[in-house]
mmCIF file of C-alpha atoms in Angstrom:
data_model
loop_
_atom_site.group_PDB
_atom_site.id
_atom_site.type_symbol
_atom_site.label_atom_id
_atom_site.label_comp_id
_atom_site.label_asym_id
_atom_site.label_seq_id
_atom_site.Cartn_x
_atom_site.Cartn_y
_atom_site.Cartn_z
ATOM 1 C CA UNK B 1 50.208 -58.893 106.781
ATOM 2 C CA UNK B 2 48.676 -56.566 104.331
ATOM 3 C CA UNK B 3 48.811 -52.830 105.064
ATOM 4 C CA UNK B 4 45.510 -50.735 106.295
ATOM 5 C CA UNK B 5 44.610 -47.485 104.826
ATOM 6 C CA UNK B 6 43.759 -44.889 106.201
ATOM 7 C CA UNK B 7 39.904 -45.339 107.494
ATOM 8 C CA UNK B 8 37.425 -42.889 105.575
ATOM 9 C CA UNK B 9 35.301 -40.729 108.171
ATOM 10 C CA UNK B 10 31.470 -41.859 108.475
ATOM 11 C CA UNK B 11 28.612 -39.856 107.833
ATOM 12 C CA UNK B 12 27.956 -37.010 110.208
ATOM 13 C CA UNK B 13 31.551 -36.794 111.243
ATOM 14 C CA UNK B 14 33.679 -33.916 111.700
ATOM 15 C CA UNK B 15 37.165 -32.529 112.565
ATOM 16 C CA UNK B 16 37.560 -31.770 116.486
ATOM 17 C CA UNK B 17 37.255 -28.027 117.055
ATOM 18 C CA UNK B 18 34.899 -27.490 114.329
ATOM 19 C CA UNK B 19 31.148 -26.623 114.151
ATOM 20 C CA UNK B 20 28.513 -26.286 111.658
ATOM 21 C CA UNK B 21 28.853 -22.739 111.461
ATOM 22 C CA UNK B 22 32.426 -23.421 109.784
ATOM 23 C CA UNK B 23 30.946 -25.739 107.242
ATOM 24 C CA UNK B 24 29.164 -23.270 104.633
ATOM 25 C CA UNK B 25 26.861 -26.161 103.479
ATOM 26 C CA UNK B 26 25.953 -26.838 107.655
ATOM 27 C CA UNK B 27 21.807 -25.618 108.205
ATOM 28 C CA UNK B 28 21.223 -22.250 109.776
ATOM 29 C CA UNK B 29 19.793 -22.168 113.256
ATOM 30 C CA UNK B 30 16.140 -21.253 112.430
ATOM 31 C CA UNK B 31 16.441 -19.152 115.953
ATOM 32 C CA UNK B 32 19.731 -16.931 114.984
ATOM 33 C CA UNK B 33 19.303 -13.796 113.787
ATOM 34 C CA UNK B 34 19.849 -12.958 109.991
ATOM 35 C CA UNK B 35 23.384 -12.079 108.851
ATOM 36 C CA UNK B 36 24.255 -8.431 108.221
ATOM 37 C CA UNK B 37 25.027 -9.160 104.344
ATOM 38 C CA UNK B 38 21.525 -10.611 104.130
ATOM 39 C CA UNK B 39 19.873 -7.456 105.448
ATOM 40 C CA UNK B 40 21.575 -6.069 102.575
ATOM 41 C CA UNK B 41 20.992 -8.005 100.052
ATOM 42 C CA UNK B 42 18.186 -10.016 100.630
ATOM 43 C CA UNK B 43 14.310 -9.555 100.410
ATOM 44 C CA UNK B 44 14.339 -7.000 103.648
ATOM 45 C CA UNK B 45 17.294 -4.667 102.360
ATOM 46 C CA UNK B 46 14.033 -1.716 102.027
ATOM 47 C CA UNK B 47 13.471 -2.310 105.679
ATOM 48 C CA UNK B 48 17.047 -2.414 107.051
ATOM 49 C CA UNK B 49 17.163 0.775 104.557
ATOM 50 C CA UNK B 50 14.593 2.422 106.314
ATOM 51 C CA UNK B 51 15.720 1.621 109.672
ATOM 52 C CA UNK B 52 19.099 2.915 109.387
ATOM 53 C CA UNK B 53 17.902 6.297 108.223
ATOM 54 C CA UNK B 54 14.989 6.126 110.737
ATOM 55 C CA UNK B 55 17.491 5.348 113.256
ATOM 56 C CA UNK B 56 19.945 8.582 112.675
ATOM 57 C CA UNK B 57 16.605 10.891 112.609
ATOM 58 C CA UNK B 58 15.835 9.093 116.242
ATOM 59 C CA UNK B 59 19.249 9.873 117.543
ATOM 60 C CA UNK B 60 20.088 12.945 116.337
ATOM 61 C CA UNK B 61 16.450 13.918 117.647
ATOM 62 C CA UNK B 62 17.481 12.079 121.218
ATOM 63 C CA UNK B 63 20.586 14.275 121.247
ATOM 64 C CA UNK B 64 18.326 17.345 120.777
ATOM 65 C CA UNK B 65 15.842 16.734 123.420
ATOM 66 C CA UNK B 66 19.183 15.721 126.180
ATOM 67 C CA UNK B 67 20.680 19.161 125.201
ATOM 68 C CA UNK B 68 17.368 20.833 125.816
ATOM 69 C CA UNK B 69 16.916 19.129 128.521
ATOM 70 C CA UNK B 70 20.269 19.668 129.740
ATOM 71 C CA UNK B 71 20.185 23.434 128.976
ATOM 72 C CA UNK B 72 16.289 23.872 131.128
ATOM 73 C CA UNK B 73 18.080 21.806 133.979
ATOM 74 C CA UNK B 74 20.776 24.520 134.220
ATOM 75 C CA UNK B 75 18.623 27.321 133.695
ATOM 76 C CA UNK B 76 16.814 25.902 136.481
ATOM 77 C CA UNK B 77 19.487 25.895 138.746
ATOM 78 C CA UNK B 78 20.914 29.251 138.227
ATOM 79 C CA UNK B 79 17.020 30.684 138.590
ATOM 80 C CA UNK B 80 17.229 28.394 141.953
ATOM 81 C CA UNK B 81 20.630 29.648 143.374
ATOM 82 C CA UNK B 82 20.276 33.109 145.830
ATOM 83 C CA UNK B 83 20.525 35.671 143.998
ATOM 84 C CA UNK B 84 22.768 38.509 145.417
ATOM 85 C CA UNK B 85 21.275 40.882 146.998
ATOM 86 C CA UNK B 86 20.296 44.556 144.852
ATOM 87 C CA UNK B 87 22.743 47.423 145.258
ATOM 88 C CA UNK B 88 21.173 49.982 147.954
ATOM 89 C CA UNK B 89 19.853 52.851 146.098
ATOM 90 C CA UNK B 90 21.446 56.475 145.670
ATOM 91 C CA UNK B 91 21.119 58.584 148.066
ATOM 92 C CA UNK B 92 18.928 62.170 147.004
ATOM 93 C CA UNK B 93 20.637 65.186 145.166
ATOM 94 C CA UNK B 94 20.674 67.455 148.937
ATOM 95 C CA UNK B 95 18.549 70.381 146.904
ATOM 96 C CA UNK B 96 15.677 68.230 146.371
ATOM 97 C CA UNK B 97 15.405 67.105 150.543
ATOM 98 C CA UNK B 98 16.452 70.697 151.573
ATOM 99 C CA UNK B 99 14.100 73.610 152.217
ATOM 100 C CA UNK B 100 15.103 76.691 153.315
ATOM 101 C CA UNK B 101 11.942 79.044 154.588
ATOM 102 C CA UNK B 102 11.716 82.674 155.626
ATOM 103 C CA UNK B 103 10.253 82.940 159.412
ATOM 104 C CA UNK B 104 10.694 86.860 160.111
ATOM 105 C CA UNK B 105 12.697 89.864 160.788
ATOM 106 C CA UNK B 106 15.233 89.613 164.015
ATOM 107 C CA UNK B 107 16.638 91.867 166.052
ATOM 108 C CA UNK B 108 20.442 92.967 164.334
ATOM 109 C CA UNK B 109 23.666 91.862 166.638
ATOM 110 C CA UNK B 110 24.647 94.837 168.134
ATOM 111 C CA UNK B 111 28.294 94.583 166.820
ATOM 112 C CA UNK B 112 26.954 94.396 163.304
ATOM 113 C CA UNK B 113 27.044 98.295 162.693
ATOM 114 C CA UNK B 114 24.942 100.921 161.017
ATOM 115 C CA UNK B 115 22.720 100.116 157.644
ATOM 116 C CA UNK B 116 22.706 96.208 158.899
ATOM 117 C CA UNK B 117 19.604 94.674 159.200
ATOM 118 C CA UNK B 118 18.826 90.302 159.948
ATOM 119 C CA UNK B 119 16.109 88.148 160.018
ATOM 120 C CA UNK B 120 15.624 84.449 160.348
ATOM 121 C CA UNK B 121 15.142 81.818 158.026
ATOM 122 C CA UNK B 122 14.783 77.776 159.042
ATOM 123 C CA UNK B 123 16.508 75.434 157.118
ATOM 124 C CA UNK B 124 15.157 71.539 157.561
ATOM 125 C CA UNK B 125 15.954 68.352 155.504
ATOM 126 C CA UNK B 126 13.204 66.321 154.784
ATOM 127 C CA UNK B 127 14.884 62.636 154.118
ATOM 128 C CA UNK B 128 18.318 60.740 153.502
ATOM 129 C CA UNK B 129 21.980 61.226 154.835
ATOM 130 C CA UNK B 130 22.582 64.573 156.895
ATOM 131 C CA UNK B 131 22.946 67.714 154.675
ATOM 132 C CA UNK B 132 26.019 70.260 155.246
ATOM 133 C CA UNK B 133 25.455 73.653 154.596
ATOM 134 C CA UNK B 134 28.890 74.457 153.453
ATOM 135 C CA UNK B 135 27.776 78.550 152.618
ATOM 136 C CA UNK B 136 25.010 80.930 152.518
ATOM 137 C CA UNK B 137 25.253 84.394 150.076
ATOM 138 C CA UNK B 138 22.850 86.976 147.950
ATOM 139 C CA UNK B 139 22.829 88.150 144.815
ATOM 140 C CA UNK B 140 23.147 91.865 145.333
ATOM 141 C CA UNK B 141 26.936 93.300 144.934
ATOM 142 C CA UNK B 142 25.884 96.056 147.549
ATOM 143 C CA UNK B 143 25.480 93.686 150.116
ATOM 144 C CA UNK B 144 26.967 91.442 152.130
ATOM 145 C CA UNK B 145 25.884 88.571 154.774
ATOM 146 C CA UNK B 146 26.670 86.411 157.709
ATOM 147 C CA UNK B 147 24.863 83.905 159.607
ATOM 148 C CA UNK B 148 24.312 82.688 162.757
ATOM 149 C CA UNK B 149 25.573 79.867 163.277
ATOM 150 C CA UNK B 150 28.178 80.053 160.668
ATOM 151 C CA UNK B 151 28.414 77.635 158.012
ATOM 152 C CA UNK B 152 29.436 74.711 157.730
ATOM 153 C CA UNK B 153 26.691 73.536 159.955
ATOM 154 C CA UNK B 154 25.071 70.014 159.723
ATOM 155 C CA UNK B 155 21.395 69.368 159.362
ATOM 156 C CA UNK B 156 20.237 65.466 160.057
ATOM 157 C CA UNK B 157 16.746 64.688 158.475
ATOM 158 C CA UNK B 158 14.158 64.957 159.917
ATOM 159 C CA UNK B 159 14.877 68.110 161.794
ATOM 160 C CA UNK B 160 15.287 72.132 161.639
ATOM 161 C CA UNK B 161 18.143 74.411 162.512
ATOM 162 C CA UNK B 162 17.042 78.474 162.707
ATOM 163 C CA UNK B 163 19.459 80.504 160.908
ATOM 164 C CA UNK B 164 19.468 84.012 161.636
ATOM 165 C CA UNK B 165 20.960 86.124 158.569
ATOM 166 C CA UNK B 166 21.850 89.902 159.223
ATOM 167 C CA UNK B 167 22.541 91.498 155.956
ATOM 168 C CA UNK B 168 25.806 94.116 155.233
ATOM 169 C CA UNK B 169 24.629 97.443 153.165
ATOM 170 C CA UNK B 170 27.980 97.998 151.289
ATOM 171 C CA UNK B 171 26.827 100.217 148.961
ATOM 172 C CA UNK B 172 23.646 101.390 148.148
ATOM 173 C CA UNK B 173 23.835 102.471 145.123
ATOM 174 C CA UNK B 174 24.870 98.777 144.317
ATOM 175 C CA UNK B 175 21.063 96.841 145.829
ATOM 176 C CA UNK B 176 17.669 97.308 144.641
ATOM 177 C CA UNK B 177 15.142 99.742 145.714
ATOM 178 C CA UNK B 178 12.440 97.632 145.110
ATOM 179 C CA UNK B 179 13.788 93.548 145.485
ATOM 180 C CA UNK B 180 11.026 91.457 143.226
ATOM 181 C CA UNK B 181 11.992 87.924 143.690
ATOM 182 C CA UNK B 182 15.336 87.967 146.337
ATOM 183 C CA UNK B 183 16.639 84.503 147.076
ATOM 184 C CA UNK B 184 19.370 82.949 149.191
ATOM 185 C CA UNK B 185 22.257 81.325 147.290
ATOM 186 C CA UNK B 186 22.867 77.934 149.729
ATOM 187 C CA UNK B 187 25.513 75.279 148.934
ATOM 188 C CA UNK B 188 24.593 72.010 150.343
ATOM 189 C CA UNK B 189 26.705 69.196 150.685
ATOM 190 C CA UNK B 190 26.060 65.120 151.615
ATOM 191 C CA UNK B 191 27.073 62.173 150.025
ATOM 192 C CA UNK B 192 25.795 62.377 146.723
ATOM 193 C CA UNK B 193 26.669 65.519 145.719
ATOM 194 C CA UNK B 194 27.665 69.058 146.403
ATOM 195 C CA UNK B 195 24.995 71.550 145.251
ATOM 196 C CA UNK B 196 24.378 75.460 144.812
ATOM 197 C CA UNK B 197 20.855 75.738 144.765
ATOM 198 C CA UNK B 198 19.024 79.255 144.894
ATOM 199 C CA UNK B 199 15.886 79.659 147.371
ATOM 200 C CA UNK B 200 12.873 82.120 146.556
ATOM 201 C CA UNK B 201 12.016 82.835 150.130
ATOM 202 C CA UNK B 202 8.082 84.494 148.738
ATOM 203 C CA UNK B 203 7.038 87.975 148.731
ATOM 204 C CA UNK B 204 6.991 88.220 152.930
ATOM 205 C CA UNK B 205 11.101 88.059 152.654
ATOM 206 C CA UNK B 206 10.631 90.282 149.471
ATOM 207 C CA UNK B 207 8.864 93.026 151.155
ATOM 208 C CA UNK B 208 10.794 93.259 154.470
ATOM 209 C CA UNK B 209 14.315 92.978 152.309
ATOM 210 C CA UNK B 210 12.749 96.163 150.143
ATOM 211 C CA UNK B 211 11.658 98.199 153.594
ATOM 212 C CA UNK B 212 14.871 97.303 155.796
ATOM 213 C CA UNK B 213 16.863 98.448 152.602
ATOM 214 C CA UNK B 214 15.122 101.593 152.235
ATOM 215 C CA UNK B 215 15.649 102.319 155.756
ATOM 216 C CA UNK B 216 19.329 101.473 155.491
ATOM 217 C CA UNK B 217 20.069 103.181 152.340
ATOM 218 C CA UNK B 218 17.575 106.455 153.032
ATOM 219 C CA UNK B 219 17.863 110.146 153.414
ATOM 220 C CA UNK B 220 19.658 110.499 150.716
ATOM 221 C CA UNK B 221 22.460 108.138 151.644
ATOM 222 C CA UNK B 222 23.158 106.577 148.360
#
């Protein structure tokens, strides 16, 4: 019996686990989409050119608008959120809600002594936390003063106390015979500040300080 060779494959046949994409010479599937390498090389490497740098202009413009986006959205949220509420505002300087007005002359107390003389003034805050009137004095060195009722006293806004002032002739040689402008030095007090503020009382307070003093101080008695 004569040996048999090995038998030589037909036509169209091929090794089990292969397929024509493993055979270089095998058609191309009209469907399947070109090959990177012949985008590159072939007849449409100016378009896949194009696209690529079209394509990083579209993303890095993509990433642009999200962070845009992203930064409006946040924006948006912290112009959303409450908001605490303001600080409350200061509270006035006491001089500018004080007033301090001259009302008339007053009977002196009779313990006050000779060459004393008082009169009453009316001291009212107009707005804000109450004021403390912490002292009252004068200018002159030939006086002295005290007050009824003595300071400190509190005044609430909104209202008046009457202060009656008697004045102290020291020494006359030491006040004026003829006061122009006399004021009231006044510290004030509240929570903003303390305060020495002088008070013109007007030419009423002027004239009866300049009479009372040369009543006190008359007759030769400087």
């Amino acid at each position: 019996m004569s040996g048999v060779g090995p038998l030589e494959p037909g036509e169209g046949t091929r090794a089990w686990g292969t397929s024509d994409r493993d055979d270089p010479d095998a058609p191309g599937d009209p469907d399947a989409p070109p090959r990177p390498g012949a985008l590159a090389h072939g007849p449409l490497a100016p378009l896949a050119r194009l696209y690529r740098r079209h394509r990083r202009a579209a993303l890095t413009a993509l990433t642009l608008a999200l962070l845009l986006a992203g930064g409006g959205y946040l924006s948006a949220i912290r112009q959303d959120a409450p908001q605490p509420p303001p600080p409350p505002p200061a509270p006035p300087y006491p001089s500018l809600v004080t007033d301090v007005s001259y009302l008339d002359e007053v009977a002196a107390p009779h313990a006050a002594g000779t060459r004393t003389f008082s009169f009453a003034v009316l001291v009212s805050v107009q707005t804000g936390p109450p004021v403390t009137v912490t002292g009252i004095d004068q200018p002159y060195a030939g006086l002295s003063l005290t007050s009824e009722p003595r300071a400190p006293f509190l005044v609430r806004a909104g209202s008046a106390h009457k202060v009656v002032i008697t004045m102290h002739v020291k020494e006359c040689g030491k006040v004026p015979g003829n006061a122009g402008l006399p004021f009231l030095d006044v510290t004030l007090r509240n929570k903003r500040a303390i305060q020495v503020h002088g008070f013109i009382l007007g030419p009423r307070y002027a004239q009866s300080l300049s009479q009372a003093l040369q009543v006190a101080c008359g007759n030769g008695s400087r």
